[in-house]
Short mmCIF file of C-alpha atoms in Angstrom, two decimals:
data_model
loop_
_atom_site.label_atom_id
_atom_site.label_comp_id
_atom_site.label_asym_id
_atom_site.label_seq_id
_atom_site.Cartn_x
_atom_site.Cartn_y
_atom_site.Cartn_z
CA MET P 4 -32.78 -2.74 -8.08
CA ARG P 5 -33.03 0.95 -8.69
CA LEU P 6 -30.27 3.19 -10.04
CA PRO P 7 -29.50 5.01 -6.75
CA THR P 8 -28.93 1.67 -5.09
CA PHE P 9 -26.43 0.65 -7.78
CA PHE P 10 -24.60 3.99 -7.50
CA LEU P 11 -24.31 3.39 -3.74
CA PHE P 12 -23.01 -0.10 -4.46
CA CYS P 13 -20.36 1.31 -6.80
CA PHE P 14 -19.31 3.84 -4.24
CA LEU P 15 -18.84 1.13 -1.61
CA VAL P 16 -16.79 -0.96 -4.03
CA VAL P 17 -14.40 1.92 -4.55
CA LEU P 18 -14.35 2.80 -0.87
CA VAL P 19 -13.28 -0.68 0.34
CA SER P 20 -10.38 -0.58 -2.17
CA SER P 21 -9.07 2.74 -0.76
CA SER P 22 -5.77 3.13 1.07
CA CYS P 23 -2.99 5.72 1.06
CA SER P 24 0.68 5.64 0.21
CA PRO P 25 3.61 8.03 0.47
CA ASP P 26 4.13 10.10 -2.69
CA ASN P 27 7.74 11.27 -2.72
CA LYS P 28 9.26 10.95 -6.16
CA ASP P 29 12.45 12.81 -5.09
CA GLY P 30 13.07 10.53 -2.12
CA ILE P 31 12.60 11.20 1.61
CA PHE P 32 14.17 9.80 4.76
CA PHE P 33 12.01 7.65 6.98
CA SER P 34 12.40 5.48 10.05
CA ILE P 35 10.07 2.42 10.10
CA SER P 36 8.76 1.25 13.47
CA LEU P 37 6.47 -1.49 14.55
CA SER P 38 2.95 -0.03 15.02
CA ASN P 39 2.28 0.64 18.71
CA TYR P 40 5.89 -0.23 19.51
CA THR P 41 7.83 2.92 18.62
CA ASN P 42 11.18 1.64 19.87
CA SER P 43 11.15 -1.45 17.65
CA ARG P 44 12.45 -0.36 14.23
CA PHE P 45 13.97 -1.58 11.00
CA ASN P 46 17.68 -1.68 11.78
CA ILE P 47 20.77 -2.50 9.72
CA TRP P 48 22.47 -5.07 11.94
CA GLY P 49 25.83 -3.85 13.21
CA TYR P 50 25.76 -0.54 11.46
CA ALA P 51 27.25 -2.41 8.42
CA PRO P 52 25.30 -1.72 5.18
CA VAL P 53 27.03 -4.39 3.18
CA PRO P 54 25.62 -6.96 0.77
CA GLY P 55 24.09 -9.90 2.67
CA GLN P 56 23.63 -8.00 5.96
CA THR P 57 20.33 -8.68 7.62
CA VAL P 58 17.56 -6.27 8.70
CA ILE P 59 16.30 -6.77 12.22
CA GLY P 60 13.57 -5.24 14.29
CA ILE P 61 15.67 -4.18 17.20
CA TRP P 62 14.41 -2.81 20.55
CA ASN P 63 15.99 0.59 21.03
CA ASN P 64 15.59 2.18 24.42
CA THR P 65 15.65 5.71 23.06
CA LEU P 66 13.42 7.89 25.23
CA PRO P 67 11.15 10.63 23.89
CA PRO P 68 11.56 12.63 21.87
CA PHE P 69 11.84 9.83 19.32
CA LYS P 70 15.05 9.88 17.33
CA PRO P 71 16.29 6.94 15.28
CA ALA P 72 19.93 6.02 14.98
CA ASP P 73 21.75 6.28 11.66
CA ASN P 74 21.28 2.58 10.89
CA GLU P 75 17.55 2.97 11.48
CA ILE P 76 17.04 5.50 8.72
CA PHE P 77 16.13 4.70 5.10
CA LEU P 78 15.80 6.73 1.95
CA LEU P 79 12.38 5.89 0.55
CA MET P 80 12.69 5.96 -3.26
CA GLN P 81 9.82 5.80 -5.67
CA PRO P 82 11.03 4.49 -9.06
CA MET P 83 7.47 4.21 -10.27
CA ALA P 84 3.99 5.05 -9.07
CA GLY P 85 3.02 2.94 -6.05
CA VAL P 86 6.40 1.11 -5.89
CA TYR P 87 9.22 1.91 -3.41
CA GLU P 88 12.83 1.05 -2.75
CA LEU P 89 14.26 1.29 0.85
CA ARG P 90 17.91 2.43 0.75
CA PRO P 91 19.99 2.53 3.89
CA PHE P 92 21.01 6.05 5.07
CA LEU P 93 24.49 4.63 5.95
CA SER P 94 25.06 3.85 2.28
CA PHE P 95 26.06 7.33 1.24
CA ASP P 96 26.31 6.56 -2.44
CA ARG P 97 22.80 5.07 -2.33
CA THR P 98 23.78 2.01 -4.32
CA LEU P 99 22.49 -0.47 -1.63
CA THR P 100 18.87 -1.33 -1.01
CA LEU P 101 16.71 -3.78 0.95
CA GLU P 102 15.53 -6.96 -0.79
CA ILE P 103 14.13 -10.45 -0.29
CA PRO P 104 16.96 -12.59 -1.72
CA VAL P 105 15.96 -13.84 -5.09
CA ASP P 106 16.90 -17.47 -4.17
CA ASN P 107 14.35 -17.35 -1.39
CA ILE P 108 11.76 -15.12 -3.05
CA THR P 109 8.78 -17.34 -2.51
CA ALA P 110 9.86 -18.71 0.95
CA PRO P 111 7.77 -17.68 3.97
CA ASP P 112 10.06 -16.35 6.73
CA ALA P 113 12.76 -15.36 4.23
CA ILE P 114 14.85 -12.60 5.85
CA ILE P 115 15.00 -9.07 4.38
CA LYS P 116 18.68 -8.27 3.63
CA VAL P 117 20.87 -5.63 2.12
CA ASN P 118 22.20 -5.87 -1.43
CA TYR P 119 23.30 -3.77 -4.38
CA SER P 120 20.36 -2.28 -6.28
CA GLN P 121 19.56 -4.18 -9.44
CA ASP P 122 16.26 -2.43 -10.24
CA GLU P 123 14.49 -5.72 -9.83
CA ASP P 124 11.00 -6.48 -8.34
CA TYR P 125 12.47 -8.48 -5.43
CA GLN P 126 14.03 -5.16 -4.28
CA ARG P 127 10.87 -3.23 -4.51
CA PHE P 128 7.88 -2.93 -2.17
CA TYR P 129 4.28 -1.71 -2.05
CA ILE P 130 3.56 0.44 1.02
CA GLU P 131 -0.14 0.89 1.94
CA CYS P 132 -1.28 2.58 5.08
CA ASP P 133 -4.58 3.02 6.91
CA VAL P 134 -3.76 6.67 7.78
CA CYS P 135 -1.44 9.11 6.08
CA ASN P 136 -0.07 12.64 6.50
CA LEU P 137 -0.60 12.77 10.22
CA GLU P 138 1.89 15.60 10.62
CA ILE P 139 3.12 18.57 8.70
CA ASN P 140 6.80 19.68 8.52
CA THR P 141 8.52 19.13 11.90
CA GLU P 142 12.01 19.65 13.19
CA THR P 143 11.82 16.44 15.17
CA TRP P 144 10.91 12.97 14.07
CA ALA P 145 7.13 12.51 13.91
CA LYS P 146 4.78 9.84 12.67
CA TYR P 147 3.57 10.55 9.08
CA HIS P 148 2.01 7.28 7.99
CA SER P 149 0.31 4.83 10.36
CA SER P 150 -0.56 1.10 10.27
CA CYS P 151 1.18 0.26 6.98
CA THR P 152 1.81 -3.05 5.19
CA ILE P 153 5.12 -3.38 3.38
CA GLN P 154 4.66 -5.90 0.57
CA ASN P 155 7.42 -7.22 -1.59
CA LYS P 156 6.58 -6.73 -5.28
CA ALA P 157 8.01 -10.01 -6.41
CA SER P 158 6.88 -12.38 -3.67
CA ASN P 159 3.55 -10.62 -2.69
CA LEU P 160 4.42 -11.46 0.94
CA CYS P 161 4.72 -8.75 3.59
CA ALA P 162 7.43 -7.63 6.04
CA SER P 163 6.95 -8.84 9.63
CA ARG P 164 8.97 -8.86 12.79
CA ALA P 165 9.74 -12.53 13.54
CA SER P 166 9.33 -12.19 17.33
CA ARG P 167 8.39 -9.42 19.73
CA SER P 168 10.05 -11.15 22.66
CA ASP P 169 13.45 -11.39 20.88
CA GLN P 170 15.21 -8.00 20.95
CA TYR P 171 17.16 -8.91 17.85
CA ALA P 172 14.43 -10.64 15.84
CA ASN P 173 14.90 -10.56 12.03
CA VAL P 174 12.44 -8.85 9.77
CA THR P 175 11.08 -11.55 7.52
CA GLN P 176 8.27 -11.97 4.94
CA VAL P 177 5.06 -13.72 5.78
CA ASP P 178 1.43 -13.93 4.47
CA CYS P 179 0.14 -10.36 4.52
CA GLY P 180 -2.85 -11.41 6.57
CA ASN P 181 -0.52 -12.25 9.40
CA ALA P 182 2.13 -9.54 8.92
CA SER P 183 3.12 -6.85 11.31
CA LYS P 184 1.90 -3.27 10.79
CA TRP P 185 4.44 -0.52 10.57
CA ASP P 186 4.49 3.23 11.16
CA LEU P 187 6.70 5.59 9.06
CA PHE P 188 8.43 8.42 10.96
CA GLY P 189 9.99 11.43 9.14
CA THR P 190 11.16 15.01 9.69
CA ILE P 191 9.58 16.59 6.62
CA SER P 192 6.25 16.27 4.88
CA PRO P 193 5.88 14.47 1.64
CA ASP P 194 4.75 16.50 -1.37
CA THR P 195 1.24 15.09 -1.43
CA MET P 196 -0.55 11.97 -0.14
CA ALA P 197 -2.31 9.76 -2.58
CA ASN P 198 -5.21 7.43 -2.20
CA SER P 199 -6.57 4.60 -4.26
CA THR P 200 -8.14 6.91 -6.87
CA SER P 201 -4.70 8.00 -7.98
CA ASN P 202 -1.80 6.15 -9.40
CA VAL P 203 -0.29 4.98 -6.11
CA ILE P 204 -2.39 1.97 -5.32
CA SER P 205 -1.21 -1.63 -5.39
CA GLY P 206 -1.73 -4.03 -8.26
CA ASN P 207 -4.27 -6.08 -6.21
CA LYS P 208 -6.27 -3.06 -5.25
CA LEU P 209 -6.10 -1.61 -8.76
CA ALA P 210 -7.44 -4.92 -10.15
CA GLY P 211 -10.22 -4.90 -7.59
CA LEU P 212 -11.11 -1.30 -8.49
CA ILE P 213 -11.12 -2.06 -12.23
CA ILE P 214 -13.29 -5.18 -11.74
CA GLY P 215 -15.66 -3.29 -9.49
CA THR P 216 -15.91 -0.40 -12.02
CA ILE P 217 -16.62 -2.85 -14.81
CA ILE P 218 -19.40 -4.62 -12.83
CA CYS P 219 -20.97 -1.34 -11.87
CA THR P 220 -20.82 -0.01 -15.39
CA ALA P 221 -22.29 -3.19 -16.87
CA SER P 222 -25.04 -3.27 -14.22
CA ILE P 223 -25.95 0.31 -14.81
CA SER P 224 -25.98 -0.10 -18.54
CA PHE P 225 -28.25 -3.15 -18.15
CA ILE P 226 -30.68 -1.28 -16.01
CA VAL P 227 -30.86 1.76 -18.36
CA CYS P 228 -31.37 -0.43 -21.38
CA TYR P 229 -33.94 -2.48 -19.52
CA TYR P 230 -35.73 0.80 -18.42
CA PHE P 231 -35.92 2.16 -21.91
CA THR P 232 -36.89 -1.16 -23.45
CA ARG P 233 -39.72 -1.56 -20.93
CA CYS P 234 -40.93 1.92 -21.53
CA LYS P 235 -40.92 1.39 -25.27
CA TYR P 236 -42.72 -1.93 -24.82
CA SER P 237 -45.35 -0.40 -22.58
CA LYS P 238 -45.87 2.37 -25.10
CA ASN P 239 -46.33 -0.14 -27.91
CA VAL P 240 -48.76 -2.12 -25.82
CA ARG P 241 -50.80 0.95 -24.99
CA SER P 242 -50.89 1.85 -28.73
CA ILE P 243 -52.08 -1.56 -29.75
CA LYS P 244 -54.76 -1.55 -27.05
CA PHE P 245 -55.84 1.93 -28.13
CA ALA P 246 -56.04 0.92 -31.81
CA HIS P 247 -57.93 -2.26 -30.92
CA ALA P 248 -60.44 -0.23 -28.93
CA ILE P 249 -61.09 2.12 -31.95
CA ASN P 250 -61.46 -0.74 -34.35
CA ASN P 251 -64.04 -2.29 -32.09
#
């Protein structure tokens, strides 16, 4: 296979690993709604941000323009590149955050709940979206990131609404292949948006990117070495044939 073909292969490997994530190191307020169902949002049950309280995907009949209630707003913190914490707006001291309870960390259908922040992986999430930065600064709530997966860092399972028919369905964790997609609504624009070529990609995509790069680099090195070896061999063969012709 020729070099241009391998360069194209490498490009495709990187391309399929791409996604985008919010980049807001100072924190920004978002409302998280079910994709294509704007009125179904992350919601702190009963306006009570206390440890053990559940998060539900409630149907809210708010008419346009879209405006979430206070218990539907979360401060999106970024303690490290590509990793996020979701802190309820109603928790004014910002000591509470969303989590998958550590006792149920590997359990499918475990419910997302509120608890005091412990800086642990079960309280942190990867957020990866198909489309980012859809809007610039706005005075009203607008969609900034679309079709996102919200994956718990400890369990590697993704947030999903348990039922679309139940108005008060819990937000649980399921296999990411079967999880709901979410849209993030905000009122101001993040500093920048990052894709998979920066530091805000998930561990799985980073591993895929590294493996793909190693494969491509090794393949190109092999082809280059093979090309020069073949050229040198051909040159030596021609020299031998030429010397043989002279001697005869």
